[in-house]
Coordinates of C-alpha atoms and ligand atoms in Angstrom, one line a residue:
V1 CA -119.3 10.5 -52.7
S2 CA -115.6 11.2 -54.4
I3 CA -114.5 14.5 -55.4
G4 CA -111.9 15.6 -57.4
I5 CA -110.7 19.5 -57.3
T6 CA -108.7 21.4 -59.7
M7 CA -107.6 25.1 -59.5
V8 CA -108.5 28.1 -62.0
P9 CA -105.7 29.4 -63.1
H10 CA -102.9 27.6 -61.5
D11 CA -103.6 24.1 -63.1
S12 CA -104.6 25.8 -66.3
E13 CA -107.4 28.0 -67.9
D14 CA -108.7 25.6 -70.4
V15 CA -111.9 24.2 -69.4
G16 CA -110.8 21.0 -71.4
T17 CA -107.9 20.3 -70.0
L18 CA -109.4 21.3 -65.8
M19 CA -112.3 19.1 -66.5
K20 CA -109.6 16.1 -67.5
F21 CA -107.7 17.2 -64.2
A22 CA -110.8 17.1 -61.8
D23 CA -111.4 14.0 -63.6
L24 CA -107.8 12.2 -62.8
A25 CA -108.4 13.7 -58.9
M26 CA -111.5 12.2 -58.8
Y27 CA -110.4 8.8 -59.7
R28 CA -107.4 9.4 -57.3
A29 CA -110.2 10.0 -54.7
K30 CA -112.1 6.9 -55.6
E31 CA -108.8 5.0 -55.4
M32 CA -108.1 6.1 -51.6
G33 CA -111.2 4.5 -50.6
R34 CA -113.9 6.8 -51.8
N35 CA -115.6 9.2 -49.7
N36 CA -113.1 11.8 -49.9
Y37 CA -111.8 14.6 -52.1
Q38 CA -108.6 15.0 -53.8
F39 CA -106.9 18.2 -55.3
F40 CA -105.2 17.7 -58.7
T41 CA -101.5 17.5 -59.0
P42 CA -99.2 17.3 -61.8
A43 CA -98.1 13.9 -61.0
M44 CA -101.7 12.4 -61.4
N45 CA -101.1 13.5 -65.1
I46 CA -97.9 12.1 -65.2
K47 CA -99.2 8.4 -64.2
A48 CA -102.2 8.9 -66.3
A49 CA -99.9 9.4 -69.4
R50 CA -97.5 6.4 -68.5
R51 CA -100.8 4.3 -68.3
M52 CA -102.2 5.6 -71.6
L53 CA -98.7 4.8 -72.8
Q54 CA -99.1 1.1 -71.5
Q55 CA -102.8 0.7 -72.8
E56 CA -101.8 1.6 -76.2
E57 CA -98.8 -0.9 -75.9
L58 CA -101.2 -3.5 -74.6
A59 CA -103.5 -3.1 -77.5
T60 CA -100.8 -3.0 -79.9
A61 CA -99.7 -6.2 -78.6
L62 CA -103.0 -8.0 -78.8
Q63 CA -103.2 -6.8 -82.6
E64 CA -99.6 -8.2 -83.2
D65 CA -100.2 -11.5 -81.6
R66 CA -97.5 -11.3 -79.2
F67 CA -99.2 -13.2 -76.4
V68 CA -98.7 -16.7 -76.0
L69 CA -99.1 -19.1 -73.5
H70 CA -97.2 -21.3 -70.9
Y71 CA -97.7 -24.1 -69.4
Q72 CA -97.2 -25.8 -65.8
P73 CA -97.8 -29.2 -65.3
K74 CA -100.3 -30.5 -62.8
V75 CA -99.2 -33.9 -60.9
D76 CA -101.5 -36.6 -59.4
L77 CA -99.9 -37.1 -56.3
N78 CA -100.5 -41.0 -56.3
T79 CA -99.4 -42.1 -59.8
Q80 CA -96.7 -39.3 -59.9
K81 CA -97.8 -38.2 -63.6
V82 CA -98.8 -35.2 -65.1
I83 CA -102.5 -35.2 -65.6
G84 CA -103.0 -31.6 -66.7
V85 CA -101.5 -28.1 -67.1
E86 CA -102.7 -24.5 -66.4
A87 CA -102.1 -21.9 -68.7
F88 CA -100.4 -18.6 -67.9
L89 CA -100.0 -15.9 -70.3
R90 CA -96.8 -14.3 -71.3
W91 CA -96.3 -11.1 -73.5
H92 CA -93.4 -11.2 -76.0
H93 CA -92.2 -7.7 -75.5
P94 CA -90.3 -6.2 -78.4
E95 CA -87.7 -4.5 -75.7
K96 CA -88.5 -6.2 -72.7
G97 CA -88.6 -9.7 -73.7
V98 CA -91.1 -12.3 -71.9
V99 CA -93.0 -10.4 -69.5
P100 CA -95.3 -12.3 -67.4
A101 CA -99.1 -12.1 -66.9
Q102 CA -98.8 -10.2 -63.0
Q103 CA -97.2 -7.3 -64.9
F104 CA -100.0 -6.7 -67.2
I105 CA -103.1 -8.4 -66.2
N106 CA -104.2 -5.9 -63.8
L107 CA -104.2 -3.1 -66.4
A108 CA -105.8 -5.3 -69.4
D109 CA -108.6 -5.8 -66.6
E110 CA -109.2 -2.6 -65.7
T111 CA -108.6 -1.2 -69.2
G112 CA -111.5 -3.8 -70.3
L113 CA -108.9 -5.2 -72.9
I114 CA -109.0 -8.5 -71.1
I115 CA -112.1 -9.6 -73.1
R116 CA -110.5 -9.7 -76.4
L117 CA -107.2 -10.9 -75.0
G118 CA -109.1 -13.3 -72.6
E119 CA -110.9 -14.8 -76.0
Q120 CA -107.8 -15.1 -77.9
A121 CA -105.4 -17.3 -74.9
F122 CA -108.7 -19.3 -74.5
R123 CA -108.6 -20.2 -78.2
Q124 CA -105.1 -20.7 -78.2
A125 CA -105.6 -22.9 -75.0
C126 CA -108.0 -24.9 -76.9
I127 CA -106.4 -25.6 -79.9
Q128 CA -103.2 -26.4 -77.4
V129 CA -105.5 -29.4 -76.3
Q130 CA -105.8 -30.7 -79.8
A131 CA -101.9 -30.2 -80.6
L132 CA -101.1 -32.4 -77.4
E133 CA -103.9 -34.8 -78.5
R134 CA -101.8 -35.6 -82.0
A135 CA -98.8 -35.6 -80.0
G136 CA -100.3 -38.5 -78.1
F137 CA -101.0 -36.9 -74.8
E138 CA -104.7 -37.9 -75.2
S139 CA -106.3 -37.2 -71.4
L140 CA -104.4 -34.4 -70.3
K141 CA -106.5 -31.7 -69.1
M142 CA -106.3 -27.7 -69.6
A143 CA -106.9 -25.3 -66.9
I144 CA -107.4 -20.9 -67.8
N145 CA -107.6 -18.6 -65.4
F146 CA -110.4 -16.0 -65.9
S147 CA -110.8 -12.7 -64.0
V148 CA -114.2 -11.5 -62.1
R149 CA -114.5 -9.1 -64.8
Q150 CA -114.2 -11.8 -67.6
I151 CA -116.8 -13.7 -66.0
T152 CA -119.4 -11.3 -65.0
D153 CA -119.1 -10.1 -68.8
T154 CA -122.2 -10.7 -70.4
G155 CA -121.1 -12.6 -73.2
F156 CA -118.8 -14.9 -71.0
L157 CA -121.0 -17.9 -71.3
D158 CA -121.4 -17.6 -75.0
L159 CA -117.6 -16.8 -75.6
I160 CA -116.8 -20.3 -73.7
R161 CA -119.4 -22.1 -75.9
R162 CA -118.1 -20.3 -79.4
V163 CA -114.7 -21.1 -78.6
I164 CA -115.4 -24.8 -77.6
T165 CA -117.8 -25.2 -80.8
E166 CA -115.2 -23.6 -83.1
T167 CA -112.0 -25.2 -81.9
G168 CA -113.6 -28.6 -82.1
V169 CA -112.0 -29.4 -78.4
A170 CA -114.1 -31.6 -76.0
A171 CA -115.4 -30.0 -73.6
D172 CA -114.5 -32.2 -70.9
R173 CA -110.6 -31.7 -71.1
I174 CA -111.3 -27.7 -70.4
E175 CA -110.7 -26.6 -66.7
L176 CA -111.9 -22.9 -65.8
E177 CA -110.3 -21.7 -62.9
L178 CA -112.6 -19.1 -61.3
P179 CA -111.0 -16.3 -58.6
A180 CA -112.5 -17.4 -55.1
E181 CA -113.5 -13.5 -55.2
L182 CA -116.3 -14.4 -57.6
L183 CA -118.2 -15.8 -54.8
N184 CA -118.7 -12.5 -53.6
E185 CA -120.9 -12.0 -56.7
D186 CA -124.7 -11.8 -57.0
P187 CA -125.5 -15.5 -55.9
R188 CA -128.4 -16.1 -58.4
M189 CA -126.4 -14.6 -61.3
L190 CA -123.3 -16.7 -60.3
R191 CA -125.4 -20.1 -59.8
E192 CA -127.1 -19.8 -63.2
L193 CA -123.7 -19.2 -65.1
L194 CA -122.1 -21.9 -63.2
V195 CA -124.9 -24.2 -63.8
A196 CA -125.1 -23.5 -67.7
L197 CA -121.0 -23.7 -67.7
N198 CA -121.1 -27.0 -65.8
D199 CA -124.0 -28.4 -68.6
L200 CA -121.5 -27.3 -71.2
G201 CA -119.3 -30.0 -69.8
V202 CA -116.1 -28.1 -68.8
C203 CA -114.7 -28.6 -65.1
L204 CA -115.0 -25.9 -63.0
I205 CA -112.1 -24.8 -60.3
L206 CA -112.4 -22.5 -57.5
D207 CA -109.0 -21.1 -57.2
D208 CA -106.9 -19.2 -54.7
F209 CA -109.3 -20.5 -52.2
G210 CA -108.2 -19.3 -48.7
K211 CA -107.1 -16.0 -49.5
G212 CA -109.9 -13.6 -48.7
S213 CA -113.4 -13.9 -47.5
C214 CA -115.4 -16.6 -49.5
S215 CA -118.8 -17.8 -48.5
L216 CA -118.8 -21.6 -47.5
V217 CA -122.5 -21.8 -48.4
A218 CA -121.8 -20.7 -51.6
L219 CA -119.3 -23.3 -52.2
Q220 CA -121.5 -26.0 -51.3
Q221 CA -124.4 -24.7 -53.1
L222 CA -122.3 -24.2 -56.5
P223 CA -121.4 -27.1 -59.0
L224 CA -117.9 -26.8 -58.7
D225 CA -115.3 -29.7 -58.9
V226 CA -112.3 -28.6 -57.6
I227 CA -110.7 -26.5 -55.5
K228 CA -107.3 -24.9 -55.7
I229 CA -105.7 -24.0 -51.8
D230 CA -104.1 -20.6 -52.4
H231 CA -100.2 -20.9 -52.7
G232 CA -99.9 -18.6 -49.4
F233 CA -100.9 -21.6 -47.3
I234 CA -98.6 -24.1 -49.3
R235 CA -95.5 -21.6 -49.2
D236 CA -95.3 -21.8 -44.9
I237 CA -95.8 -25.8 -44.7
P238 CA -94.8 -27.4 -42.5
Y239 CA -93.0 -24.6 -40.3
N240 CA -95.7 -22.5 -40.0
V241 CA -98.1 -24.4 -37.4
S242 CA -101.0 -22.3 -38.1
A243 CA -100.8 -22.2 -42.4
T244 CA -100.2 -26.0 -41.9
D245 CA -103.3 -26.0 -40.0
V246 CA -105.7 -24.5 -42.2
A247 CA -104.4 -26.4 -45.1
S248 CA -105.1 -29.6 -43.4
A249 CA -108.7 -28.2 -43.0
V250 CA -109.1 -27.0 -46.4
I251 CA -108.5 -30.2 -47.5
A252 CA -110.7 -32.0 -45.1
L253 CA -113.5 -29.6 -45.9
A254 CA -113.1 -30.1 -50.0
H255 CA -113.6 -34.2 -49.1
K256 CA -116.7 -33.5 -47.3
L257 CA -117.7 -31.3 -49.7
H258 CA -116.6 -34.0 -52.4
L259 CA -114.4 -31.7 -54.4
T260 CA -111.0 -32.3 -55.5
V261 CA -108.0 -30.8 -54.1
V262 CA -105.3 -29.4 -55.8
A263 CA -102.1 -27.5 -54.1
E264 CA -100.5 -25.0 -56.2
G265 CA -97.1 -23.3 -55.4
V266 CA -95.3 -26.6 -54.2
E267 CA -91.7 -26.3 -53.8
T268 CA -90.4 -28.4 -51.5
V269 CA -90.1 -32.5 -51.0
Q270 CA -91.5 -31.3 -47.3
Q271 CA -94.5 -29.8 -48.7
L272 CA -95.2 -32.5 -51.2
A273 CA -94.7 -34.9 -48.2
F274 CA -97.3 -33.0 -46.2
L275 CA -99.8 -32.7 -48.9
K276 CA -100.0 -36.1 -49.4
S277 CA -100.4 -37.5 -45.8
A278 CA -103.3 -35.0 -45.6
G279 CA -105.0 -36.4 -48.4
C280 CA -104.1 -33.9 -51.2
A281 CA -104.7 -35.5 -54.6
Q282 CA -103.1 -33.0 -57.4
S283 CA -100.6 -30.7 -57.2
Q284 CA -98.4 -28.1 -59.4
G285 CA -95.1 -26.0 -58.7
N286 CA -91.7 -25.5 -59.3
L287 CA -90.5 -28.8 -57.6
F288 CA -92.2 -30.5 -60.6
S289 CA -91.8 -27.8 -63.0
Y290 CA -92.2 -24.2 -64.1
P291 CA -94.2 -22.9 -66.5
L292 CA -93.2 -24.4 -70.1
D293 CA -93.5 -23.2 -73.4
E294 CA -94.9 -25.9 -75.8
D295 CA -92.3 -27.4 -77.1
A296 CA -90.5 -27.9 -73.6
L297 CA -94.1 -29.1 -72.2
I298 CA -94.2 -31.9 -75.0
G299 CA -90.3 -32.7 -73.7
F300 CA -91.3 -32.7 -70.1
L301 CA -94.6 -35.2 -70.8
I302 CA -91.8 -37.4 -72.3
R303 CA -89.4 -37.5 -69.8
Q304 CA -91.8 -38.2 -66.8
Y305 CA -92.1 -41.7 -68.6
E306 CA -88.6 -42.3 -68.7
K307 CA -87.8 -41.1 -65.0
P308 CA -89.5 -40.2 -62.0
L309 CA -90.6 -36.4 -61.5
I310 CA -89.5 -36.7 -57.9
S311 CA -86.7 -39.4 -57.3
Ligands
MG401 MG1 -105.0 -20.1 -61.4

């Protein structure tokens, strides 16, 4: 039980206000791990007001179409050519400029705005695949990130199917990135959903693998195609022995399970050399390129045929 407490007449004498304050205190108690009680403080009200403001700002931005996608190239380590991109959401804020997803995605997720925002982003990504095709890049895959909340939303499967049909994109060019913590959800529901997505022909990537706990049994039983090693392990290669060992073990495990391995967050040639020697097939990171806007991406894709990505 989580309990929020507000005091009469100290905090207020108005019933509606008191109820709101008690509610805020209860949410604070829940945030602190549940099973405790919290007294209302004015700071809670300020925090709630700020959150409300941000939430309104996000909703307005969504209406005004202020979200765009940037794309980080993903490279095949054998051919050193770009085989796909991962889409990252950016907010073109009227005052703050370009705001990266980390700064607003949690709020969008908590408030449920992620459902509409996610649909818009997914649609934009599908349209981009076709624009790339027209520019002569016909086999590039597009990876899009989804949160647990989006994926467990009852309309998720329908959303994916509908946007693919409406945009006319080839399903096999689309890669859905699923957070590893999704494997903690109800196994039956999850299996049914992933099988249905797999039937649509999209590729399923398990993202951030190695961060937090994740059932290996589920990993084996679900129709996944790719796992992405969490950048936390890549960062410490090759100087931190245990991170390097974990990365090697994950690559070996993935091979046993017939999964392709992508290493993300690759920033140095030493990391790249290690990953290649460990048999990792694909990677992405600032060593190759930062996430790029649509035009910069096309430029990057053209240049890869003029000179090697890593010389
Ligand atoms: Mg990702």
